[in-house]
């Protein structure tokens, strides 16, 4: 295939100018992609070597390099003398390479000029940088930590398939509390794909209402073996759970970043079992101690109450309680006599006042005037008629006399 294909005059010079009526031929697209890729600068990329079979006597060696987080890989070509002997399948490396596009089958690869294995110091430095970044975001803030329940209804457990860590958690927790119930997710916890397996399992357990605590358990291993538990995706997923989480990874000296994001760090899976459920024997001893202290306290209070009761019964007022009643009876008799005499005086004095006021009222009352033969005329609206000017012929009136009312009709008026 020629290194460069001239663009016919009738074809669009740029991809954005193509149309269904005027498309590019596939060979031209391949050429354009190759030109674009060839123009890229060399760059450093990082990944994990997943396949490397050295070919004796070959000038060029081929290996597959996979991304550390996503399921993506690319072929890397390198001259045999440039490939370090320490690089093998599973090695974590950084590669100085130029992208290369093979137009015949449309494949992208890398031509490497240098490959460097990533040392433990580099890995630890990157983990420390990630830890500082997440800490600055507040993911490890103690205020975010959720308390573990005293006795979870169901314990969520994420562990490897048929691993000692899973057995340690389940056996020791069941010994401490025989009624412990588990919701187990056996997933890959080491190597490529471990994070992709653990994050969905964690999210699934977090959605189960009965799961009150989630334990991530794994036995000991090298720093490389425990790297999935320092992966940013898993750490963020742990921090985002609404269910309290326990990180029980490795041994006492192991300290992946998941320990900081979890609500509780357990030094080992066995320690996690001790932290998530109470010890039934210890709780029984505590109940016995509480019952014993309660009985002693109750007996003491009863004895003090009995002594107080005896003291009260021996007082004079309790020996002859009728004495107080007799004293109060005498006081009531005196008060009753005083009240009767005082009320009688007040009634007598007020009776005279009432008689005088009654006489005045009777003297001023219109009723006395009516009894002397006078009457009061009222019109239909019960207004008093005082002049003839208020009346009209045939108007109905009412005459009020001393013993009732008389209905009248006006025949006429005269001065």
PDB file of N, CA and C in Angstrom, residues 190-276:
ATOM      1  N   UNK A 190      -8.548 -10.294  43.565  1.00  0.00           N
ATOM      2  CA  UNK A 190      -7.123 -10.092  43.246  1.00  0.00           C
ATOM      3  C   UNK A 190      -6.947 -10.083  41.743  1.00  0.00           C
ATOM      4  N   UNK A 191      -6.053  -9.208  41.285  1.00  0.00           N
ATOM      5  CA  UNK A 191      -5.708  -9.171  39.881  1.00  0.00           C
ATOM      6  C   UNK A 191      -6.687  -8.374  39.052  1.00  0.00           C
ATOM      7  N   UNK A 192      -6.476  -8.438  37.736  1.00  0.00           N
ATOM      8  CA  UNK A 192      -7.317  -7.689  36.812  1.00  0.00           C
ATOM      9  C   UNK A 192      -8.759  -8.178  36.905  1.00  0.00           C
ATOM     10  N   UNK A 193      -9.683  -7.244  36.911  1.00  0.00           N
ATOM     11  CA  UNK A 193     -11.103  -7.569  36.997  1.00  0.00           C
ATOM     12  C   UNK A 193     -11.635  -7.638  38.404  1.00  0.00           C
ATOM     13  N   UNK A 194     -10.756  -7.549  39.423  1.00  0.00           N
ATOM     14  CA  UNK A 194     -11.221  -7.649  40.806  1.00  0.00           C
ATOM     15  C   UNK A 194     -12.115  -6.460  41.168  1.00  0.00           C
ATOM     16  N   UNK A 195     -11.692  -5.265  40.778  1.00  0.00           N
ATOM     17  CA  UNK A 195     -12.486  -4.073  41.105  1.00  0.00           C
ATOM     18  C   UNK A 195     -13.831  -4.134  40.405  1.00  0.00           C
ATOM     19  N   UNK A 196     -13.831  -4.538  39.135  1.00  0.00           N
ATOM     20  CA  UNK A 196     -15.080  -4.644  38.381  1.00  0.00           C
ATOM     21  C   UNK A 196     -16.031  -5.655  39.003  1.00  0.00           C
ATOM     22  N   UNK A 197     -15.511  -6.627  39.739  1.00  0.00           N
ATOM     23  CA  UNK A 197     -16.363  -7.628  40.392  1.00  0.00           C
ATOM     24  C   UNK A 197     -16.830  -7.159  41.768  1.00  0.00           C
ATOM     25  N   UNK A 198     -15.956  -6.467  42.508  1.00  0.00           N
ATOM     26  CA  UNK A 198     -16.296  -6.092  43.883  1.00  0.00           C
ATOM     27  C   UNK A 198     -17.271  -4.910  43.952  1.00  0.00           C
ATOM     28  N   UNK A 199     -17.121  -3.921  43.082  1.00  0.00           N
ATOM     29  CA  UNK A 199     -17.979  -2.729  43.157  1.00  0.00           C
ATOM     30  C   UNK A 199     -19.453  -3.090  42.959  1.00  0.00           C
ATOM     31  N   UNK A 200     -19.840  -3.866  41.929  1.00  0.00           N
ATOM     32  CA  UNK A 200     -21.261  -4.237  41.816  1.00  0.00           C
ATOM     33  C   UNK A 200     -21.761  -5.054  43.007  1.00  0.00           C
ATOM     34  N   UNK A 201     -20.907  -5.940  43.542  1.00  0.00           N
ATOM     35  CA  UNK A 201     -21.313  -6.727  44.708  1.00  0.00           C
ATOM     36  C   UNK A 201     -21.573  -5.821  45.907  1.00  0.00           C
ATOM     37  N   UNK A 202     -20.710  -4.834  46.095  1.00  0.00           N
ATOM     38  CA  UNK A 202     -20.896  -3.878  47.193  1.00  0.00           C
ATOM     39  C   UNK A 202     -22.186  -3.092  47.014  1.00  0.00           C
ATOM     40  N   UNK A 203     -22.441  -2.611  45.825  1.00  0.00           N
ATOM     41  CA  UNK A 203     -23.652  -1.835  45.577  1.00  0.00           C
ATOM     42  C   UNK A 203     -24.906  -2.693  45.726  1.00  0.00           C
ATOM     43  N   UNK A 204     -24.820  -3.952  45.325  1.00  0.00           N
ATOM     44  CA  UNK A 204     -25.973  -4.847  45.465  1.00  0.00           C
ATOM     45  C   UNK A 204     -26.301  -5.084  46.935  1.00  0.00           C
ATOM     46  N   UNK A 205     -25.292  -5.356  47.751  1.00  0.00           N
ATOM     47  CA  UNK A 205     -25.528  -5.568  49.187  1.00  0.00           C
ATOM     48  C   UNK A 205     -26.057  -4.297  49.849  1.00  0.00           C
ATOM     49  N   UNK A 206     -25.592  -3.144  49.389  1.00  0.00           N
ATOM     50  CA  UNK A 206     -26.038  -1.878  49.973  1.00  0.00           C
ATOM     51  C   UNK A 206     -27.521  -1.638  49.715  1.00  0.00           C
ATOM     52  N   UNK A 207     -28.057  -2.236  48.657  1.00  0.00           N
ATOM     53  CA  UNK A 207     -29.478  -2.038  48.336  1.00  0.00           C
ATOM     54  C   UNK A 207     -30.401  -2.994  49.084  1.00  0.00           C
ATOM     55  N   UNK A 208     -29.862  -3.994  49.770  1.00  0.00           N
ATOM     56  CA  UNK A 208     -30.702  -4.948  50.515  1.00  0.00           C
ATOM     57  C   UNK A 208     -31.043  -4.343  51.871  1.00  0.00           C
ATOM     58  N   UNK A 209     -32.319  -4.100  52.171  1.00  0.00           N
ATOM     59  CA  UNK A 209     -32.674  -3.403  53.432  1.00  0.00           C
ATOM     60  C   UNK A 209     -32.242  -4.156  54.690  1.00  0.00           C
ATOM     61  N   UNK A 210     -32.258  -5.501  54.668  1.00  0.00           N
ATOM     62  CA  UNK A 210     -31.945  -6.263  55.878  1.00  0.00           C
ATOM     63  C   UNK A 210     -30.460  -6.297  56.193  1.00  0.00           C
ATOM     64  N   UNK A 211     -29.609  -5.981  55.223  1.00  0.00           N
ATOM     65  CA  UNK A 211     -28.154  -5.989  55.453  1.00  0.00           C
ATOM     66  C   UNK A 211     -27.781  -4.734  56.245  1.00  0.00           C
ATOM     67  N   UNK A 212     -27.332  -4.932  57.480  1.00  0.00           N
ATOM     68  CA  UNK A 212     -27.019  -3.813  58.370  1.00  0.00           C
ATOM     69  C   UNK A 212     -25.534  -3.483  58.416  1.00  0.00           C
ATOM     70  N   UNK A 213     -24.680  -4.348  57.893  1.00  0.00           N
ATOM     71  CA  UNK A 213     -23.240  -4.075  57.851  1.00  0.00           C
ATOM     72  C   UNK A 213     -22.649  -4.896  56.706  1.00  0.00           C
ATOM     73  N   UNK A 214     -21.623  -4.335  56.046  1.00  0.00           N
ATOM     74  CA  UNK A 214     -20.964  -5.019  54.920  1.00  0.00           C
ATOM     75  C   UNK A 214     -19.482  -5.153  55.245  1.00  0.00           C
ATOM     76  N   UNK A 215     -18.963  -6.377  55.108  1.00  0.00           N
ATOM     77  CA  UNK A 215     -17.551  -6.655  55.390  1.00  0.00           C
ATOM     78  C   UNK A 215     -16.853  -7.021  54.085  1.00  0.00           C
ATOM     79  N   UNK A 216     -15.742  -6.339  53.790  1.00  0.00           N
ATOM     80  CA  UNK A 216     -14.874  -6.716  52.683  1.00  0.00           C
ATOM     81  C   UNK A 216     -13.679  -7.444  53.292  1.00  0.00           C
ATOM     82  N   UNK A 217     -13.543  -8.733  52.977  1.00  0.00           N
ATOM     83  CA  UNK A 217     -12.527  -9.554  53.637  1.00  0.00           C
ATOM     84  C   UNK A 217     -11.609 -10.191  52.611  1.00  0.00           C
ATOM     85  N   UNK A 218     -10.318 -10.147  52.945  1.00  0.00           N
ATOM     86  CA  UNK A 218      -9.318 -10.824  52.113  1.00  0.00           C
ATOM     87  C   UNK A 218      -8.134 -11.157  52.992  1.00  0.00           C
ATOM     88  N   UNK A 219      -7.497 -12.304  52.724  1.00  0.00           N
ATOM     89  CA  UNK A 219      -6.320 -12.688  53.479  1.00  0.00           C
ATOM     90  C   UNK A 219      -5.111 -11.856  53.090  1.00  0.00           C
ATOM     91  N   UNK A 220      -3.982 -12.176  53.671  1.00  0.00           N
ATOM     92  CA  UNK A 220      -2.776 -11.416  53.412  1.00  0.00           C
ATOM     93  C   UNK A 220      -2.230 -11.637  52.013  1.00  0.00           C
ATOM     94  N   UNK A 221      -1.273 -10.807  51.631  1.00  0.00           N
ATOM     95  CA  UNK A 221      -0.657 -10.902  50.321  1.00  0.00           C
ATOM     96  C   UNK A 221       0.315  -9.762  50.125  1.00  0.00           C
ATOM     97  N   UNK A 222       0.935  -9.740  48.962  1.00  0.00           N
ATOM     98  CA  UNK A 222       1.874  -8.663  48.655  1.00  0.00           C
ATOM     99  C   UNK A 222       1.123  -7.382  48.367  1.00  0.00           C
ATOM    100  N   UNK A 223       1.870  -6.299  48.253  1.00  0.00           N
ATOM    101  CA  UNK A 223       1.250  -5.013  47.934  1.00  0.00           C
ATOM    102  C   UNK A 223       0.525  -5.094  46.599  1.00  0.00           C
ATOM    103  N   UNK A 224       1.130  -5.787  45.630  1.00  0.00           N
ATOM    104  CA  UNK A 224       0.484  -5.922  44.322  1.00  0.00           C
ATOM    105  C   UNK A 224      -0.818  -6.703  44.439  1.00  0.00           C
ATOM    106  N   UNK A 225      -0.821  -7.737  45.293  1.00  0.00           N
ATOM    107  CA  UNK A 225      -2.038  -8.533  45.460  1.00  0.00           C
ATOM    108  C   UNK A 225      -3.186  -7.711  46.053  1.00  0.00           C
ATOM    109  N   UNK A 226      -2.855  -6.756  46.903  1.00  0.00           N
ATOM    110  CA  UNK A 226      -3.882  -5.973  47.591  1.00  0.00           C
ATOM    111  C   UNK A 226      -4.219  -4.676  46.862  1.00  0.00           C
ATOM    112  N   UNK A 227      -3.619  -4.451  45.684  1.00  0.00           N
ATOM    113  CA  UNK A 227      -3.860  -3.202  44.960  1.00  0.00           C
ATOM    114  C   UNK A 227      -5.338  -2.943  44.648  1.00  0.00           C
ATOM    115  N   UNK A 228      -6.170  -3.947  44.340  1.00  0.00           N
ATOM    116  CA  UNK A 228      -7.576  -3.636  44.068  1.00  0.00           C
ATOM    117  C   UNK A 228      -8.271  -2.910  45.211  1.00  0.00           C
ATOM    118  N   UNK A 229      -7.818  -3.124  46.441  1.00  0.00           N
ATOM    119  CA  UNK A 229      -8.456  -2.468  47.586  1.00  0.00           C
ATOM    120  C   UNK A 229      -7.950  -1.041  47.785  1.00  0.00           C
ATOM    121  N   UNK A 230      -7.005  -0.629  46.948  1.00  0.00           N
ATOM    122  CA  UNK A 230      -6.584   0.769  46.920  1.00  0.00           C
ATOM    123  C   UNK A 230      -7.008   1.440  45.623  1.00  0.00           C
ATOM    124  N   UNK A 231      -7.820   0.764  44.835  1.00  0.00           N
ATOM    125  CA  UNK A 231      -8.308   1.345  43.587  1.00  0.00           C
ATOM    126  C   UNK A 231      -9.308   2.457  43.881  1.00  0.00           C
ATOM    127  N   UNK A 232      -9.189   3.560  43.161  1.00  0.00           N
ATOM    128  CA  UNK A 232     -10.039   4.730  43.428  1.00  0.00           C
ATOM    129  C   UNK A 232     -11.518   4.408  43.255  1.00  0.00           C
ATOM    130  N   UNK A 233     -11.842   3.572  42.289  1.00  0.00           N
ATOM    131  CA  UNK A 233     -13.264   3.253  42.058  1.00  0.00           C
ATOM    132  C   UNK A 233     -13.864   2.508  43.242  1.00  0.00           C
ATOM    133  N   UNK A 234     -13.134   1.548  43.785  1.00  0.00           N
ATOM    134  CA  UNK A 234     -13.649   0.800  44.929  1.00  0.00           C
ATOM    135  C   UNK A 234     -13.705   1.693  46.169  1.00  0.00           C
ATOM    136  N   UNK A 235     -12.685   2.512  46.361  1.00  0.00           N
ATOM    137  CA  UNK A 235     -12.667   3.393  47.538  1.00  0.00           C
ATOM    138  C   UNK A 235     -13.857   4.353  47.503  1.00  0.00           C
ATOM    139  N   UNK A 236     -14.144   4.923  46.342  1.00  0.00           N
ATOM    140  CA  UNK A 236     -15.296   5.837  46.236  1.00  0.00           C
ATOM    141  C   UNK A 236     -16.615   5.086  46.434  1.00  0.00           C
ATOM    142  N   UNK A 237     -16.686   3.860  45.954  1.00  0.00           N
ATOM    143  CA  UNK A 237     -17.910   3.073  46.147  1.00  0.00           C
ATOM    144  C   UNK A 237     -18.130   2.774  47.626  1.00  0.00           C
ATOM    145  N   UNK A 238     -17.055   2.491  48.361  1.00  0.00           N
ATOM    146  CA  UNK A 238     -17.175   2.244  49.810  1.00  0.00           C
ATOM    147  C   UNK A 238     -17.666   3.503  50.514  1.00  0.00           C
ATOM    148  N   UNK A 239     -17.098   4.649  50.155  1.00  0.00           N
ATOM    149  CA  UNK A 239     -17.493   5.902  50.801  1.00  0.00           C
ATOM    150  C   UNK A 239     -18.940   6.273  50.479  1.00  0.00           C
ATOM    151  N   UNK A 240     -19.454   5.801  49.340  1.00  0.00           N
ATOM    152  CA  UNK A 240     -20.808   6.187  48.926  1.00  0.00           C
ATOM    153  C   UNK A 240     -21.897   5.285  49.505  1.00  0.00           C
ATOM    154  N   UNK A 241     -21.541   4.197  50.169  1.00  0.00           N
ATOM    155  CA  UNK A 241     -22.568   3.290  50.685  1.00  0.00           C
ATOM    156  C   UNK A 241     -23.313   3.925  51.850  1.00  0.00           C
ATOM    157  N   UNK A 242     -24.594   3.599  51.948  1.00  0.00           N
ATOM    158  CA  UNK A 242     -25.395   4.046  53.100  1.00  0.00           C
ATOM    159  C   UNK A 242     -25.328   3.032  54.235  1.00  0.00           C
ATOM    160  N   UNK A 243     -24.878   1.813  53.945  1.00  0.00           N
ATOM    161  CA  UNK A 243     -24.733   0.773  54.970  1.00  0.00           C
ATOM    162  C   UNK A 243     -23.324   0.852  55.559  1.00  0.00           C
ATOM    163  N   UNK A 244     -23.169   0.739  56.885  1.00  0.00           N
ATOM    164  CA  UNK A 244     -21.821   0.740  57.476  1.00  0.00           C
ATOM    165  C   UNK A 244     -20.956  -0.366  56.885  1.00  0.00           C
ATOM    166  N   UNK A 245     -19.685  -0.025  56.603  1.00  0.00           N
ATOM    167  CA  UNK A 245     -18.768  -0.973  55.975  1.00  0.00           C
ATOM    168  C   UNK A 245     -17.571  -1.239  56.875  1.00  0.00           C
ATOM    169  N   UNK A 246     -17.038  -2.452  56.763  1.00  0.00           N
ATOM    170  CA  UNK A 246     -15.844  -2.857  57.526  1.00  0.00           C
ATOM    171  C   UNK A 246     -14.813  -3.352  56.523  1.00  0.00           C
ATOM    172  N   UNK A 247     -13.605  -2.806  56.595  1.00  0.00           N
ATOM    173  CA  UNK A 247     -12.506  -3.228  55.727  1.00  0.00           C
ATOM    174  C   UNK A 247     -11.612  -4.168  56.524  1.00  0.00           C
ATOM    175  N   UNK A 248     -11.581  -5.440  56.115  1.00  0.00           N
ATOM    176  CA  UNK A 248     -10.771  -6.458  56.799  1.00  0.00           C
ATOM    177  C   UNK A 248      -9.849  -7.084  55.772  1.00  0.00           C
ATOM    178  N   UNK A 249      -8.797  -6.362  55.410  1.00  0.00           N
ATOM    179  CA  UNK A 249      -7.911  -6.751  54.304  1.00  0.00           C
ATOM    180  C   UNK A 249      -6.547  -7.112  54.855  1.00  0.00           C
ATOM    181  N   UNK A 250      -6.085  -8.329  54.555  1.00  0.00           N
ATOM    182  CA  UNK A 250      -4.729  -8.733  54.885  1.00  0.00           C
ATOM    183  C   UNK A 250      -4.512  -8.937  56.368  1.00  0.00           C
ATOM    184  N   UNK A 251      -3.297  -8.609  56.809  1.00  0.00           N
ATOM    185  CA  UNK A 251      -2.895  -8.785  58.197  1.00  0.00           C
ATOM    186  C   UNK A 251      -2.748  -7.421  58.863  1.00  0.00           C
ATOM    187  N   UNK A 252      -2.210  -7.432  60.070  1.00  0.00           N
ATOM    188  CA  UNK A 252      -2.129  -6.195  60.862  1.00  0.00           C
ATOM    189  C   UNK A 252      -1.342  -5.112  60.128  1.00  0.00           C
ATOM    190  N   UNK A 253      -0.264  -5.486  59.445  1.00  0.00           N
ATOM    191  CA  UNK A 253       0.571  -4.481  58.787  1.00  0.00           C
ATOM    192  C   UNK A 253       0.027  -3.976  57.475  1.00  0.00           C
ATOM    193  N   UNK A 254      -0.920  -4.687  56.874  1.00  0.00           N
ATOM    194  CA  UNK A 254      -1.483  -4.257  55.598  1.00  0.00           C
ATOM    195  C   UNK A 254      -2.456  -3.108  55.828  1.00  0.00           C
ATOM    196  N   UNK A 255      -2.377  -2.115  54.937  1.00  0.00           N
ATOM    197  CA  UNK A 255      -3.208  -0.928  55.151  1.00  0.00           C
ATOM    198  C   UNK A 255      -3.607  -0.319  53.811  1.00  0.00           C
ATOM    199  N   UNK A 256      -4.453  -0.994  53.028  1.00  0.00           N
ATOM    200  CA  UNK A 256      -4.897  -0.408  51.755  1.00  0.00           C
ATOM    201  C   UNK A 256      -5.782   0.809  52.000  1.00  0.00           C
ATOM    202  N   UNK A 257      -6.032   1.571  50.950  1.00  0.00           N
ATOM    203  CA  UNK A 257      -6.795   2.821  51.095  1.00  0.00           C
ATOM    204  C   UNK A 257      -8.239   2.549  51.496  1.00  0.00           C
ATOM    205  N   UNK A 258      -8.746   1.354  51.187  1.00  0.00           N
ATOM    206  CA  UNK A 258     -10.121   1.037  51.599  1.00  0.00           C
ATOM    207  C   UNK A 258     -10.281   1.101  53.111  1.00  0.00           C
ATOM    208  N   UNK A 259      -9.190   0.888  53.866  1.00  0.00           N
ATOM    209  CA  UNK A 259      -9.268   0.985  55.325  1.00  0.00           C
ATOM    210  C   UNK A 259      -9.678   2.383  55.766  1.00  0.00           C
ATOM    211  N   UNK A 260      -9.246   3.406  55.020  1.00  0.00           N
ATOM    212  CA  UNK A 260      -9.542   4.785  55.405  1.00  0.00           C
ATOM    213  C   UNK A 260     -10.966   5.177  55.032  1.00  0.00           C
ATOM    214  N   UNK A 261     -11.478   4.621  53.938  1.00  0.00           N
ATOM    215  CA  UNK A 261     -12.826   4.987  53.492  1.00  0.00           C
ATOM    216  C   UNK A 261     -13.910   4.232  54.244  1.00  0.00           C
ATOM    217  N   UNK A 262     -13.590   3.031  54.733  1.00  0.00           N
ATOM    218  CA  UNK A 262     -14.590   2.225  55.435  1.00  0.00           C
ATOM    219  C   UNK A 262     -14.936   2.878  56.774  1.00  0.00           C
ATOM    220  N   UNK A 263     -16.085   2.501  57.300  1.00  0.00           N
ATOM    221  CA  UNK A 263     -16.507   3.031  58.606  1.00  0.00           C
ATOM    222  C   UNK A 263     -15.722   2.406  59.750  1.00  0.00           C
ATOM    223  N   UNK A 264     -15.150   1.228  59.515  1.00  0.00           N
ATOM    224  CA  UNK A 264     -14.332   0.581  60.544  1.00  0.00           C
ATOM    225  C   UNK A 264     -13.246  -0.231  59.863  1.00  0.00           C
ATOM    226  N   UNK A 265     -12.013  -0.138  60.372  1.00  0.00           N
ATOM    227  CA  UNK A 265     -10.914  -0.968  59.873  1.00  0.00           C
ATOM    228  C   UNK A 265     -10.683  -2.097  60.856  1.00  0.00           C
ATOM    229  N   UNK A 266     -10.704  -3.321  60.343  1.00  0.00           N
ATOM    230  CA  UNK A 266     -10.370  -4.491  61.143  1.00  0.00           C
ATOM    231  C   UNK A 266      -8.993  -4.975  60.721  1.00  0.00           C
ATOM    232  N   UNK A 267      -8.178  -5.347  61.680  1.00  0.00           N
ATOM    233  CA  UNK A 267      -6.797  -5.723  61.352  1.00  0.00           C
ATOM    234  C   UNK A 267      -6.747  -7.018  60.549  1.00  0.00           C
ATOM    235  N   UNK A 268      -7.699  -7.921  60.763  1.00  0.00           N
ATOM    236  CA  UNK A 268      -7.762  -9.188  60.038  1.00  0.00           C
ATOM    237  C   UNK A 268      -9.232  -9.570  59.862  1.00  0.00           C
ATOM    238  N   UNK A 269      -9.535 -10.533  58.987  1.00  0.00           N
ATOM    239  CA  UNK A 269     -10.919 -11.021  58.896  1.00  0.00           C
ATOM    240  C   UNK A 269     -11.439 -11.569  60.222  1.00  0.00           C
ATOM    241  N   UNK A 270     -10.572 -12.219  61.008  1.00  0.00           N
ATOM    242  CA  UNK A 270     -11.006 -12.712  62.321  1.00  0.00           C
ATOM    243  C   UNK A 270     -11.361 -11.561  63.244  1.00  0.00           C
ATOM    244  N   UNK A 271     -10.565 -10.495  63.184  1.00  0.00           N
ATOM    245  CA  UNK A 271     -10.876  -9.315  63.997  1.00  0.00           C
ATOM    246  C   UNK A 271     -12.201  -8.693  63.564  1.00  0.00           C
ATOM    247  N   UNK A 272     -12.492  -8.728  62.265  1.00  0.00           N
ATOM    248  CA  UNK A 272     -13.766  -8.190  61.785  1.00  0.00           C
ATOM    249  C   UNK A 272     -14.932  -8.953  62.390  1.00  0.00           C
ATOM    250  N   UNK A 273     -14.810 -10.293  62.470  1.00  0.00           N
ATOM    251  CA  UNK A 273     -15.881 -11.094  63.063  1.00  0.00           C
ATOM    252  C   UNK A 273     -16.133 -10.694  64.508  1.00  0.00           C
ATOM    253  N   UNK A 274     -15.065 -10.349  65.231  1.00  0.00           N
ATOM    254  CA  UNK A 274     -15.224  -9.934  66.622  1.00  0.00           C
ATOM    255  C   UNK A 274     -15.847  -8.553  66.757  1.00  0.00           C
ATOM    256  N   UNK A 275     -15.703  -7.739  65.712  1.00  0.00           N
ATOM    257  CA  UNK A 275     -16.177  -6.347  65.811  1.00  0.00           C
ATOM    258  C   UNK A 275     -17.623  -6.176  65.354  1.00  0.00           C
ATOM    259  N   UNK A 276     -18.140  -7.119  64.549  1.00  0.00           N
ATOM    260  CA  UNK A 276     -19.460  -6.891  63.951  1.00  0.00           C
ATOM    261  C   UNK A 276     -20.590  -7.532  64.743  1.00  0.00           C
TER     262      UNK A 276
END
